[in-house]
PDB file of C-alpha atoms and ligand atoms in Angstrom:
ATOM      1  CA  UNK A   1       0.000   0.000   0.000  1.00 96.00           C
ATOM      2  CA  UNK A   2       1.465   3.403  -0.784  1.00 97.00           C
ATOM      3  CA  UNK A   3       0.335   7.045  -0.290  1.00 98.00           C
ATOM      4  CA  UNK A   4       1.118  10.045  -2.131  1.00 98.00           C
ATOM      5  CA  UNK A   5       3.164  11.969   0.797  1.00 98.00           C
ATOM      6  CA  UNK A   6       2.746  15.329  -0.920  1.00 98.00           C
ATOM      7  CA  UNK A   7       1.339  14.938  -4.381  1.00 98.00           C
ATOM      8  CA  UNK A   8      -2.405  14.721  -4.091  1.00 98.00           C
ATOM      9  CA  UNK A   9      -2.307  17.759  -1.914  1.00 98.00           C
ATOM     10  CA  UNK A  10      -4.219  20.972  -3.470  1.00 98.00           C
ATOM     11  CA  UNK A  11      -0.877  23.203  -4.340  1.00 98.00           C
ATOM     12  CA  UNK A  12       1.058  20.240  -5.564  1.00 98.00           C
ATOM     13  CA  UNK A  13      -2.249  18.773  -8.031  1.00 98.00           C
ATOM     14  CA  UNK A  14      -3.686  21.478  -8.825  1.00 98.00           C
ATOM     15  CA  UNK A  15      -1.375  24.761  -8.412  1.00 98.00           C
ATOM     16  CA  UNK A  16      -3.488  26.893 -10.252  1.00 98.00           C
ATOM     17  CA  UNK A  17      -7.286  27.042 -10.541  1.00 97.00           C
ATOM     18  CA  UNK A  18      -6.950  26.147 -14.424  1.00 97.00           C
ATOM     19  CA  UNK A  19      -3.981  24.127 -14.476  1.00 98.00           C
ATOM     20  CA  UNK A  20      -4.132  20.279 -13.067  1.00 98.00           C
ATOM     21  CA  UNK A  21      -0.901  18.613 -12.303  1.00 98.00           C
ATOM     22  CA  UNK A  22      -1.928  14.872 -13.125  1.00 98.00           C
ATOM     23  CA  UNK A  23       1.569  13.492 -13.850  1.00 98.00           C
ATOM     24  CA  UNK A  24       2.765  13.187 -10.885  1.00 98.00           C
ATOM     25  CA  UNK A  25      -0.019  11.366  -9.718  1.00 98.00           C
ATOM     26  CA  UNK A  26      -0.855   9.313 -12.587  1.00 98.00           C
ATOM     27  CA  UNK A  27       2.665   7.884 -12.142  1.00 98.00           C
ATOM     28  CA  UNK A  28       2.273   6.783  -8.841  1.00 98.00           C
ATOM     29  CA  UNK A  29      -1.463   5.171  -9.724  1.00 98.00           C
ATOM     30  CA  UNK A  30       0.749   3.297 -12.480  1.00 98.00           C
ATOM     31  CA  UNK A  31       3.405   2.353 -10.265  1.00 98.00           C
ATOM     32  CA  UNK A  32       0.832   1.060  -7.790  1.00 98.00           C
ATOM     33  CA  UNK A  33      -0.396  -1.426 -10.514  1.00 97.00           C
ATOM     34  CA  UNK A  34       2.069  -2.764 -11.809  1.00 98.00           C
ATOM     35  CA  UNK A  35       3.747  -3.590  -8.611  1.00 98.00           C
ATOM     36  CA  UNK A  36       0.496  -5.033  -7.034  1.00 97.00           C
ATOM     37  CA  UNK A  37       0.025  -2.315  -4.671  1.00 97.00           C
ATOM     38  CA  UNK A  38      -3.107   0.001  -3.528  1.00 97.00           C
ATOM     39  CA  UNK A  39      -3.055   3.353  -3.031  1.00 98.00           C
ATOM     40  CA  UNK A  40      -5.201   5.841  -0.280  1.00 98.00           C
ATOM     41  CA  UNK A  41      -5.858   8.822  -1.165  1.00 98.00           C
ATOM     42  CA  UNK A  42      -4.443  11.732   0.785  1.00 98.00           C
ATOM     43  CA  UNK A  43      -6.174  15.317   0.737  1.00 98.00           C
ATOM     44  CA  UNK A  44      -8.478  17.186  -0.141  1.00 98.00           C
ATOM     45  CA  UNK A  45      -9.580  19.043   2.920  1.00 98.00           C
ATOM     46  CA  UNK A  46      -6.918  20.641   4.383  1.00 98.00           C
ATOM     47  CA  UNK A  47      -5.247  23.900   6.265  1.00 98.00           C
ATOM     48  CA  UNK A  48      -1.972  23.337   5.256  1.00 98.00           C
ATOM     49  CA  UNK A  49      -0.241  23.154   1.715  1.00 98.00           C
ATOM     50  CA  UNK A  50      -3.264  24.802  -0.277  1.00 98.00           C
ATOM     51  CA  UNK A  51      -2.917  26.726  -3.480  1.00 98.00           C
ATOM     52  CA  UNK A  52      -2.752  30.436  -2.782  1.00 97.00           C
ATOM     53  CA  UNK A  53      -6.411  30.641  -4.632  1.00 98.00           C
ATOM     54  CA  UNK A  54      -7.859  28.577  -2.211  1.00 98.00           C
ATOM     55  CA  UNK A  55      -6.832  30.301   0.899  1.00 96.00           C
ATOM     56  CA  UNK A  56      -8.409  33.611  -0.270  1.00 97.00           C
ATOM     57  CA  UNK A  57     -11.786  32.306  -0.818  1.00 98.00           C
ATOM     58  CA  UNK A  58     -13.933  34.499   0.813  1.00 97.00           C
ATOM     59  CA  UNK A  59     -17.646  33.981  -0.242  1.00 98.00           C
ATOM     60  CA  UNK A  60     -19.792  30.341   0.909  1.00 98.00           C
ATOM     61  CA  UNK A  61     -21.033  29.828  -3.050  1.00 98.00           C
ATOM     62  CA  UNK A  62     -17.033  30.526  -4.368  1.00 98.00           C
ATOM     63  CA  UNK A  63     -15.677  27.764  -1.225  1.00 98.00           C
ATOM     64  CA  UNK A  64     -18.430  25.136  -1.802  1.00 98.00           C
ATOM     65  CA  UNK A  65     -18.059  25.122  -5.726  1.00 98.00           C
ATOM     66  CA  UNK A  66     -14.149  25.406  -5.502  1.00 98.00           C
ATOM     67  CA  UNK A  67     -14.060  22.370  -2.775  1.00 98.00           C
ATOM     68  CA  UNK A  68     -16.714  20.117  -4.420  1.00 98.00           C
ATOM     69  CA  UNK A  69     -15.138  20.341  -7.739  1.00 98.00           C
ATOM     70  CA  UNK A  70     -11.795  19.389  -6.301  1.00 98.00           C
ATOM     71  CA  UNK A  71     -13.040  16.032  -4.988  1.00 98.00           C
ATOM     72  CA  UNK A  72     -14.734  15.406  -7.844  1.00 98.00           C
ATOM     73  CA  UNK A  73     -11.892  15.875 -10.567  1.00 98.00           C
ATOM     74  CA  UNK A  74      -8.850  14.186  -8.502  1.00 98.00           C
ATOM     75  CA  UNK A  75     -11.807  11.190  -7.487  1.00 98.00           C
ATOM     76  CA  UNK A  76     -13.252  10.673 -10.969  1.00 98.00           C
ATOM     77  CA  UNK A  77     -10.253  10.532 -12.231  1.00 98.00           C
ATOM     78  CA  UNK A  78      -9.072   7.989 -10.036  1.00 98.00           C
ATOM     79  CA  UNK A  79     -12.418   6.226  -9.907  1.00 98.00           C
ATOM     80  CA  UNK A  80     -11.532   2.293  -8.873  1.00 96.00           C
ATOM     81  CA  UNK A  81      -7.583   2.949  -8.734  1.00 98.00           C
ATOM     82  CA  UNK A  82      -7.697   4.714  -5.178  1.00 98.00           C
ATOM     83  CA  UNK A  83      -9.577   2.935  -2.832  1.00 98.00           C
ATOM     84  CA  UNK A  84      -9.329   4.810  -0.254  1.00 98.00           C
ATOM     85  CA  UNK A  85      -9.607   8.972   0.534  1.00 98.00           C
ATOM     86  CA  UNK A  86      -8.745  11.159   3.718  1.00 99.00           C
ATOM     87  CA  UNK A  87     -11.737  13.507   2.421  1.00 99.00           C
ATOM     88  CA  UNK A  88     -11.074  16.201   5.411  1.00 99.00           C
ATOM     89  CA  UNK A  89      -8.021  15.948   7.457  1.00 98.00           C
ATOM     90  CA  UNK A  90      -7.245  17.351  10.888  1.00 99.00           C
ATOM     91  CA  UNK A  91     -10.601  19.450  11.216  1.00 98.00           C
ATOM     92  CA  UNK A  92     -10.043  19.642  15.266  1.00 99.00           C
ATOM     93  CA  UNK A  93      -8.376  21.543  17.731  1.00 98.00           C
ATOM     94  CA  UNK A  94      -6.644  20.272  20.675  1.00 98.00           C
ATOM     95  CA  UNK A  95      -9.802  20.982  22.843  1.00 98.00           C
ATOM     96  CA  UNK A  96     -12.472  19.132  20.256  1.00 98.00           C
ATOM     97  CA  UNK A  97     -13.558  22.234  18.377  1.00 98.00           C
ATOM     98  CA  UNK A  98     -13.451  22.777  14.748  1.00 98.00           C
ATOM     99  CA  UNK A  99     -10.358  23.987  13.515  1.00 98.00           C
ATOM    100  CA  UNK A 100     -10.359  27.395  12.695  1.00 98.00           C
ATOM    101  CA  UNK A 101      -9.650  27.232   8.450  1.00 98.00           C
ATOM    102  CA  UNK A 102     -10.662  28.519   5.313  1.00 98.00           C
ATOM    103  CA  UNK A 103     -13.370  25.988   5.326  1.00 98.00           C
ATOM    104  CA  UNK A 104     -14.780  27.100   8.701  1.00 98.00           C
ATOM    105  CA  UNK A 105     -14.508  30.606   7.689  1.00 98.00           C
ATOM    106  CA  UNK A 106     -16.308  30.764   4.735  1.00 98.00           C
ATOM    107  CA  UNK A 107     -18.593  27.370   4.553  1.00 98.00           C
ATOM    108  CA  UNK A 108     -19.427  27.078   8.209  1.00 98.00           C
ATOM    109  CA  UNK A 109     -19.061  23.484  10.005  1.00 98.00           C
ATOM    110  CA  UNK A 110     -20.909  21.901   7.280  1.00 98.00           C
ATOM    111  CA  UNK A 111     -18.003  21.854   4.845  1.00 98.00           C
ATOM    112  CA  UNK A 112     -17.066  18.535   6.196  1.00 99.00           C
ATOM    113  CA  UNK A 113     -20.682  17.031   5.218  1.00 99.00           C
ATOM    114  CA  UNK A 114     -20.409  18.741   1.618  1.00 99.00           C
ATOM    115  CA  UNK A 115     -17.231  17.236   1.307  1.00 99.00           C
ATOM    116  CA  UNK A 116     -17.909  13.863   2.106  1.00 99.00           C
ATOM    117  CA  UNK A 117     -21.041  13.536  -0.121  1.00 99.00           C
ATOM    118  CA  UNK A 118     -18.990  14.860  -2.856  1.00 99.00           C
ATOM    119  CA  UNK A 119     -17.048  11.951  -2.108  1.00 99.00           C
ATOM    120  CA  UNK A 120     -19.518   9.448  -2.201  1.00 98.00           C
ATOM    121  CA  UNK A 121     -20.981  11.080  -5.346  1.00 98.00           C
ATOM    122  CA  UNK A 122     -17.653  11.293  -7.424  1.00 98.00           C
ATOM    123  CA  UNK A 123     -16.680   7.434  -6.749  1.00 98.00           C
ATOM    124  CA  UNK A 124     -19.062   5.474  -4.609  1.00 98.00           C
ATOM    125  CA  UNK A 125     -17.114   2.676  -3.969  1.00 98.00           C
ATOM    126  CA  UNK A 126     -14.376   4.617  -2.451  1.00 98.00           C
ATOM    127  CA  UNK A 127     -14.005   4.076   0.990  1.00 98.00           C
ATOM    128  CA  UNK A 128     -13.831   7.714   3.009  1.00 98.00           C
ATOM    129  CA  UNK A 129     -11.800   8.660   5.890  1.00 98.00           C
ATOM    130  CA  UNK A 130     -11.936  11.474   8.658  1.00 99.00           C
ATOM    131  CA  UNK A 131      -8.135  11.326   9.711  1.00 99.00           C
ATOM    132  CA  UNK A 132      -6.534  13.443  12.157  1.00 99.00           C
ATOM    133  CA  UNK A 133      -4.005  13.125  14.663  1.00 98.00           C
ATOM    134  CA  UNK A 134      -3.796  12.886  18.661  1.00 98.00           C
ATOM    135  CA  UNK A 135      -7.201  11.486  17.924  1.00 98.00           C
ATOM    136  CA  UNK A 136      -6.088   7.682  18.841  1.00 98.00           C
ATOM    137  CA  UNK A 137      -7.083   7.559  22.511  1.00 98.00           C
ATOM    138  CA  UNK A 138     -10.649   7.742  24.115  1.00 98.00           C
ATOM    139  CA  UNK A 139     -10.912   9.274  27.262  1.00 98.00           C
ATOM    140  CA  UNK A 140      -9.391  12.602  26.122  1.00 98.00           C
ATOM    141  CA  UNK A 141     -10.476  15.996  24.848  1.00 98.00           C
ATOM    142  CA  UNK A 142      -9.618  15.734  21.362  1.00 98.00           C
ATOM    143  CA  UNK A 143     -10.109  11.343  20.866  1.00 98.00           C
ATOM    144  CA  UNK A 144     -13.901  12.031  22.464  1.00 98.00           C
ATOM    145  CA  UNK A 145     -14.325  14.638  19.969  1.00 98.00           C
ATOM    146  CA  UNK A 146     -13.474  13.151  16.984  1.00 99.00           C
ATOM    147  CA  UNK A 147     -15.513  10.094  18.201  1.00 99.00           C
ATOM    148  CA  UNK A 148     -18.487  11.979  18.145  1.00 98.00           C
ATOM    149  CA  UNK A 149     -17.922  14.289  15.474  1.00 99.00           C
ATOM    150  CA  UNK A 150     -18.116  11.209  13.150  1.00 98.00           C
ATOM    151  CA  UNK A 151     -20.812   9.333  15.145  1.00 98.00           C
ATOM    152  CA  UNK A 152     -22.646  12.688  14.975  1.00 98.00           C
ATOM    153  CA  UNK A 153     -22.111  12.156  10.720  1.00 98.00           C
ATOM    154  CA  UNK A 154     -22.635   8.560  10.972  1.00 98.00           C
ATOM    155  CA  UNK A 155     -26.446   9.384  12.651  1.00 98.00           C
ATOM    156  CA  UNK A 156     -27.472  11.817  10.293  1.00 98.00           C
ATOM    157  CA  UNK A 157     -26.388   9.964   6.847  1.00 98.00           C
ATOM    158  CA  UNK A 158     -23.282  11.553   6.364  1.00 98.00           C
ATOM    159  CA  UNK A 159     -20.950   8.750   3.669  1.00 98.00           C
ATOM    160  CA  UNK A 160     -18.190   8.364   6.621  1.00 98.00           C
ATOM    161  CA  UNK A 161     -16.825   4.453   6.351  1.00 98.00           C
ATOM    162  CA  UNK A 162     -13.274   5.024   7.986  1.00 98.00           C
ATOM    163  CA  UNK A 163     -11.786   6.759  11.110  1.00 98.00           C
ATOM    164  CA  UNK A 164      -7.666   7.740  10.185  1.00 99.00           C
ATOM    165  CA  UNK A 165      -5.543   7.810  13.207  1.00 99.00           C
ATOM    166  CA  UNK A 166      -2.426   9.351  12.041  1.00 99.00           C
ATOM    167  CA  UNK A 167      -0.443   8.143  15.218  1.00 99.00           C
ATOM    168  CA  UNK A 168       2.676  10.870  15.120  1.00 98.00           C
ATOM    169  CA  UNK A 169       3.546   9.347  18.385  1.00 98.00           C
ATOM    170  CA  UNK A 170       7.049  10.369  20.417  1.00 98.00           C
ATOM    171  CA  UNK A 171       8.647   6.944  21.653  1.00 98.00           C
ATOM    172  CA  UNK A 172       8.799   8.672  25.765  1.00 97.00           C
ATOM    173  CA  UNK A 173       5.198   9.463  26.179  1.00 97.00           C
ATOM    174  CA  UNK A 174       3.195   6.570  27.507  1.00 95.00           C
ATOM    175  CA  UNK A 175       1.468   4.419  25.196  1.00 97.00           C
ATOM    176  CA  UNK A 176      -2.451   4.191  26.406  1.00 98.00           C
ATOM    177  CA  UNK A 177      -2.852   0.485  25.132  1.00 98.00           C
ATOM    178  CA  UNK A 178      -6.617   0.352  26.437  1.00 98.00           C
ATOM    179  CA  UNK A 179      -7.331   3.890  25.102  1.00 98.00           C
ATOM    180  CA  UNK A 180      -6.127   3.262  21.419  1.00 98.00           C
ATOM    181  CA  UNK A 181      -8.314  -0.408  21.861  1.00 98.00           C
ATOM    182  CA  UNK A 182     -11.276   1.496  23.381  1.00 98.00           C
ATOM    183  CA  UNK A 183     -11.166   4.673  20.532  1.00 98.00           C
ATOM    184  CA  UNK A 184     -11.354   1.519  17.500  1.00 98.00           C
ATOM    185  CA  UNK A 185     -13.848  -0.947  19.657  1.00 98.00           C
ATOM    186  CA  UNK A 186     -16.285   1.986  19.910  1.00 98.00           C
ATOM    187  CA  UNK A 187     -15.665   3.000  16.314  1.00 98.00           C
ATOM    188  CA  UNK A 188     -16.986  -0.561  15.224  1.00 98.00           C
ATOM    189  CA  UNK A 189     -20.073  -0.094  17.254  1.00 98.00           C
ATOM    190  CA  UNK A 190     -20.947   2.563  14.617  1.00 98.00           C
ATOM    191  CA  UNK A 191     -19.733   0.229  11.711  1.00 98.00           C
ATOM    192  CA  UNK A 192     -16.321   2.032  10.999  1.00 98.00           C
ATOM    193  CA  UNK A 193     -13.568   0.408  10.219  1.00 98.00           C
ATOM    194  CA  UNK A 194     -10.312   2.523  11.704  1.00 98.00           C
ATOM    195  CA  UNK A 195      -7.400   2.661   9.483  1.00 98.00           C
ATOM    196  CA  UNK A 196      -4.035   3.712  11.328  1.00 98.00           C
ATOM    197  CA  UNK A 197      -2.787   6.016   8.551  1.00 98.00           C
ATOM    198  CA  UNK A 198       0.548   8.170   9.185  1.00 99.00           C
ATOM    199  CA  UNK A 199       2.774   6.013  12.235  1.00 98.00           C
ATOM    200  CA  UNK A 200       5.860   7.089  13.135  1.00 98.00           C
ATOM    201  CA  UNK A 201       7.358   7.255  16.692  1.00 98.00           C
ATOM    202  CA  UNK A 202       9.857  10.127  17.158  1.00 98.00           C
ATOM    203  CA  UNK A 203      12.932   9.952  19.781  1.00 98.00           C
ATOM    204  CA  UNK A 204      14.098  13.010  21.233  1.00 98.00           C
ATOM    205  CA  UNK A 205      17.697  13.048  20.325  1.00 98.00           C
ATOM    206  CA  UNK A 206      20.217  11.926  21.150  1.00 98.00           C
ATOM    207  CA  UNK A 207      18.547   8.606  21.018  1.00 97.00           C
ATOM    208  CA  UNK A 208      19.520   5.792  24.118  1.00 98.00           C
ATOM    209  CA  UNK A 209      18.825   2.035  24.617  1.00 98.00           C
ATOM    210  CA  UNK A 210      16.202   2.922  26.545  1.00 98.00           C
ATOM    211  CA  UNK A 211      13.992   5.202  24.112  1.00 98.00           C
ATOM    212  CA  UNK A 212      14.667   2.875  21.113  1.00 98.00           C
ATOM    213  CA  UNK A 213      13.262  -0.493  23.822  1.00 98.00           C
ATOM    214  CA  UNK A 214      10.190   2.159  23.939  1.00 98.00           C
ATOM    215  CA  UNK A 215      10.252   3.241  20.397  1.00 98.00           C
ATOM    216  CA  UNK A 216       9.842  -0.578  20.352  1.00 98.00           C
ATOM    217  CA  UNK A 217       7.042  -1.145  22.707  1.00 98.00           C
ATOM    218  CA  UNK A 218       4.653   1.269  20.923  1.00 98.00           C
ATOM    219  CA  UNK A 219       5.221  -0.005  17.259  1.00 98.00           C
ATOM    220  CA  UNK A 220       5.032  -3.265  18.695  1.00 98.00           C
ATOM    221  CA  UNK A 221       1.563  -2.355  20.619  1.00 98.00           C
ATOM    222  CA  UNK A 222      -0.007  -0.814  17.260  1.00 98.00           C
ATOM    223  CA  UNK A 223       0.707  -3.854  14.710  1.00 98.00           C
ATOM    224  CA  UNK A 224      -0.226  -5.854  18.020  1.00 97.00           C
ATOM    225  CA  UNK A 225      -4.154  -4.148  17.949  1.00 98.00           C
ATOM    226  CA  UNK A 226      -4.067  -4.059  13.791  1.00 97.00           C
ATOM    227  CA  UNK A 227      -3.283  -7.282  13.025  1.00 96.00           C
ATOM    228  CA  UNK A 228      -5.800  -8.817  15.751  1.00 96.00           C
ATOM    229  CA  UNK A 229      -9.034  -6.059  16.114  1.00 97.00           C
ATOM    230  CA  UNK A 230     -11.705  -6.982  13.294  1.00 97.00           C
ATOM    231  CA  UNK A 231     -12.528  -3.274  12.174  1.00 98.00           C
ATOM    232  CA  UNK A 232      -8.410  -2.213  11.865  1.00 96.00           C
ATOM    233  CA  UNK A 233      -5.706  -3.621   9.449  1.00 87.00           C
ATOM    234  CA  UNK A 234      -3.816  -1.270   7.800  1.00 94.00           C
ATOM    235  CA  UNK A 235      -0.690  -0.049   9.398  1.00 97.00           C
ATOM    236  CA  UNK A 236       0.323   2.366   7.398  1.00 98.00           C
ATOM    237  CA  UNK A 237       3.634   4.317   7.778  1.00 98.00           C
ATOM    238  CA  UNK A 238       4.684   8.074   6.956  1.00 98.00           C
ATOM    239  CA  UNK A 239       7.910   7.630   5.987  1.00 97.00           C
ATOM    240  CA  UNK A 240       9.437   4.127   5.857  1.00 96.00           C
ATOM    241  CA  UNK A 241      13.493   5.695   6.361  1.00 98.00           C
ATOM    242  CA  UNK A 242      15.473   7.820   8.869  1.00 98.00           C
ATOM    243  CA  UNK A 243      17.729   8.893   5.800  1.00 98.00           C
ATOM    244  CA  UNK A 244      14.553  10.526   4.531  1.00 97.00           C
ATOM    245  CA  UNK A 245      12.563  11.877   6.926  1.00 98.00           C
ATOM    246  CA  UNK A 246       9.650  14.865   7.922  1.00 98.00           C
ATOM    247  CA  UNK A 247      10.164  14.572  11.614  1.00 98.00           C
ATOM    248  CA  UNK A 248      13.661  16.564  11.645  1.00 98.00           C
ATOM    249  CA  UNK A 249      12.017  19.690   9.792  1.00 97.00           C
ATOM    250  CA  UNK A 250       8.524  19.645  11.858  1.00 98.00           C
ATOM    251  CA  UNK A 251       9.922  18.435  15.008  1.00 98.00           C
ATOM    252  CA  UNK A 252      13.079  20.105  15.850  1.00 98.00           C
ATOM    253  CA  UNK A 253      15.241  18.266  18.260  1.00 98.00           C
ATOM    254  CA  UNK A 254      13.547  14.750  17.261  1.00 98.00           C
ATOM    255  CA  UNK A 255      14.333  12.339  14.819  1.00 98.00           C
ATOM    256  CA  UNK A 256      14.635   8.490  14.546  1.00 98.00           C
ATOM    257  CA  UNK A 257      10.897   8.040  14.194  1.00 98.00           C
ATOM    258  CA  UNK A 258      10.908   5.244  11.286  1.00 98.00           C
ATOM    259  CA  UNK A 259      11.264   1.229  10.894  1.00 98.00           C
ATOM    260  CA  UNK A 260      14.442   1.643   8.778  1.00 98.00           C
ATOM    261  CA  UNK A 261      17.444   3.542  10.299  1.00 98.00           C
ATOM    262  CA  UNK A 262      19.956   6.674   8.471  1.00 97.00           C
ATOM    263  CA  UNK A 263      21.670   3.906   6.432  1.00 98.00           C
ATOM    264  CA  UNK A 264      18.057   2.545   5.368  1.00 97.00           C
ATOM    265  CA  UNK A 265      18.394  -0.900   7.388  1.00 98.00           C
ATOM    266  CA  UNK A 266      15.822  -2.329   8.834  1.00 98.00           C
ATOM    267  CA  UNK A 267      15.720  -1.180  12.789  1.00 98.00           C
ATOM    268  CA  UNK A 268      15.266  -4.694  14.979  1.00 98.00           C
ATOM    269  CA  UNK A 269      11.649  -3.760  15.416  1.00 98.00           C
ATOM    270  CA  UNK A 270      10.938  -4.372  11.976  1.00 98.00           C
ATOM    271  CA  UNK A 271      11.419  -8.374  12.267  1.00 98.00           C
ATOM    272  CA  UNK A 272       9.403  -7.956  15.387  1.00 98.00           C
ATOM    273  CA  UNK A 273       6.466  -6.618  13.434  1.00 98.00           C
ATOM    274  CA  UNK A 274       6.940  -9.310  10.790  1.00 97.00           C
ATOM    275  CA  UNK A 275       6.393 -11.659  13.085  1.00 97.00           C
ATOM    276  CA  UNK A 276       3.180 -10.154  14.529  1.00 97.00           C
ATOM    277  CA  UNK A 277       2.018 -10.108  11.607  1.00 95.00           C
ATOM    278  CA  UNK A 278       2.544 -13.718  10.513  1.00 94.00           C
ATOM    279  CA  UNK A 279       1.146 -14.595  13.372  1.00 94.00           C
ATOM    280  CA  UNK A 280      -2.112 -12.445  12.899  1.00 94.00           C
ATOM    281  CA  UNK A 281      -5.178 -14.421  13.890  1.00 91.00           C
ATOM    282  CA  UNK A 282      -6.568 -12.525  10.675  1.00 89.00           C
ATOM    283  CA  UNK A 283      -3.828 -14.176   8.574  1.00 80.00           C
ATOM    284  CA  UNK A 284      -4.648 -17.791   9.806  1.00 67.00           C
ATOM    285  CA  UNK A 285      -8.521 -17.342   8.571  1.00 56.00           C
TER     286      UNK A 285
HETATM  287  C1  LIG B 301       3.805  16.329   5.676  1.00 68.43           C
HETATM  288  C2  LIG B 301       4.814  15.800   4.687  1.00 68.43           C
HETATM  289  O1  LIG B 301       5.375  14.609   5.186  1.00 68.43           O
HETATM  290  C3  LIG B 301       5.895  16.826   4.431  1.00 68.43           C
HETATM  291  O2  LIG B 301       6.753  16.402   3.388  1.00 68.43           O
HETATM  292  C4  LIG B 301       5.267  18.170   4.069  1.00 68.43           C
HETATM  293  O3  LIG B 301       6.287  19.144   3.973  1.00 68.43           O
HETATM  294  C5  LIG B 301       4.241  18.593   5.103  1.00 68.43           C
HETATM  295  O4  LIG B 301       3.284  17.578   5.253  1.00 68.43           O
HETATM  296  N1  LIG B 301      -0.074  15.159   8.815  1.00 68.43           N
HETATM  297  C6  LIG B 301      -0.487  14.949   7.528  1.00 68.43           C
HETATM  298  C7  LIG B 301       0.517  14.898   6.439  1.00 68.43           C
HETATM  299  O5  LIG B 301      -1.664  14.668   7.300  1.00 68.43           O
HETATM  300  O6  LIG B 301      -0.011  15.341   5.221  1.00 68.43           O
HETATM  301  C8  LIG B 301       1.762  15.667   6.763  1.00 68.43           C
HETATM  302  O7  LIG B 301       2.727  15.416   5.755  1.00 68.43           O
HETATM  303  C9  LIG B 301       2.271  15.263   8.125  1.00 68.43           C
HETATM  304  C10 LIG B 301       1.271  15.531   9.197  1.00 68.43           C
END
């Protein structure tokens, strides 16, 4: 499974509002295919890495028509090659409230609905994903919000299949084991399926024994959960490689937060993981 990083986002597809960037993207669609991969879909709703256009909307009518058309060209386009979309990503604050963007602004909170049935309407058998991060536990501000902003959609109609959990984690905070499995149990009482979409666990450098056996723990404790909880199974990384990494640029003072070291060798964890996964109760079936 691979995900376009930066290439489906609206300044990199779609720089100006007449000109579409489809190479780029059509490659990696190709690439996909021929090497028996899938791909998901990453953004269309979004405060960050927008074309200039789009963050000077300023009437409802211009922000609806400019958003709706989006999804609809990048998902038509794609129709049965992407099988998965983050529709709207990171829509919350750290307190639970909408996020104050562009969107908000000029649509009002019911951007997210317009986007989703877009969504549904450009490729129906797409499966569509509210993804966000610090969402993974229950039991805090921000994981109880997101819970019930998409049971809230779920009640009234809204197409939502998927919940993302990005899971930027740092390898010395604790890892809430029976928050992560209550956030995805509760998720399948509404019929979602969570997908864990962005995992990487960042070390405060310099790095020790100690914060790589905890590094360790927590990528061990998320394959544990995907490869066993029925509604979870993709364990998707962002980034695979220390040698080429986000986490230095966003995260001063951090690095180390992949499954493959500087020299791009596979970190000890990463036969750990294998073997979870062989082992997978899901696998066995
Ligand atoms: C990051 C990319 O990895 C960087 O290359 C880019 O400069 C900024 O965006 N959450 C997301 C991702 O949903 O799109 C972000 O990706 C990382 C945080």
């Amino acid at each position: 499974l691979i995900v376009p990083e930066n290439t489906m986002k609206w300044k990199n597809i779609r720089p100006t509002k007449t000109f579409w960037n489809w190479s780029d993207m059509d490659n990696m669609v190709d690439f996909a295919e021929k090497n028996g991969m899938v791909i998901r879909g990453h953004t269309f709703v979004w405060h960050q890495q927008n074309a200039p256009y789009v963050d000077s909307l300023k009437t409802k009518d211009e922000a609806v028509a400019m958003l709706t058309e989006q999804i609809t060209m990048v998902m038509e386009r794609y129709k049965g090659r992407v099988f998965e979309y983050d529709v709207a990503n990171e829509v919350l604050n750290e307190d639970g409230t909408l996020r104050d963007t562009v969107w908000l602004r000029t649509i009002g909170p019911e951007y997210i609905d317009i986007a989703f049935k877009a969504a549904r309407a450009a490729d129906p058998k797409a499966r569509l994903v509210l993804n966000d991060y610090s969402n993974e536990y229950a039991g805090t501000a921000k994981g109880d919000a997101f819970y019930e902003l998409c049971k809230d959609m779920k009640n009234r109609g809204i197409p939502i299949d998927g919940a993302g959990l990005q899971l930027h984690l740092v390898a010395e905070h604790t890892f809430n084991r029976e928050g992560l499995l209550a956030q995805i149990r509760r998720f399948a009482e509404l019929g979602m399926f969570v997908t864990f979409t962005e995992i990487d666990v960042r070390i405060a450098m310099p790095s020790s024994p100690e914060k790589e056996a905890q590094q360790t723990e927590i990528f061990k404790g998320l394959m544990e959960i995907a490869a066993t909880e029925p509604n979870t199974g993709h364990f998707v990384v962002w980034g695979y490689t220390d040698a080429k990494s986000w986490i230095p640029g966003t995260f001063p003072g951090y690095g180390s937060a992949h499954l493959f070291d500087k020299a791009s060798q596979p970190k000890p964890v990463f036969e750990d993981l294998k073997k979870i996964l062989a082992d997978s109760p899901k696998r066995k079936k």
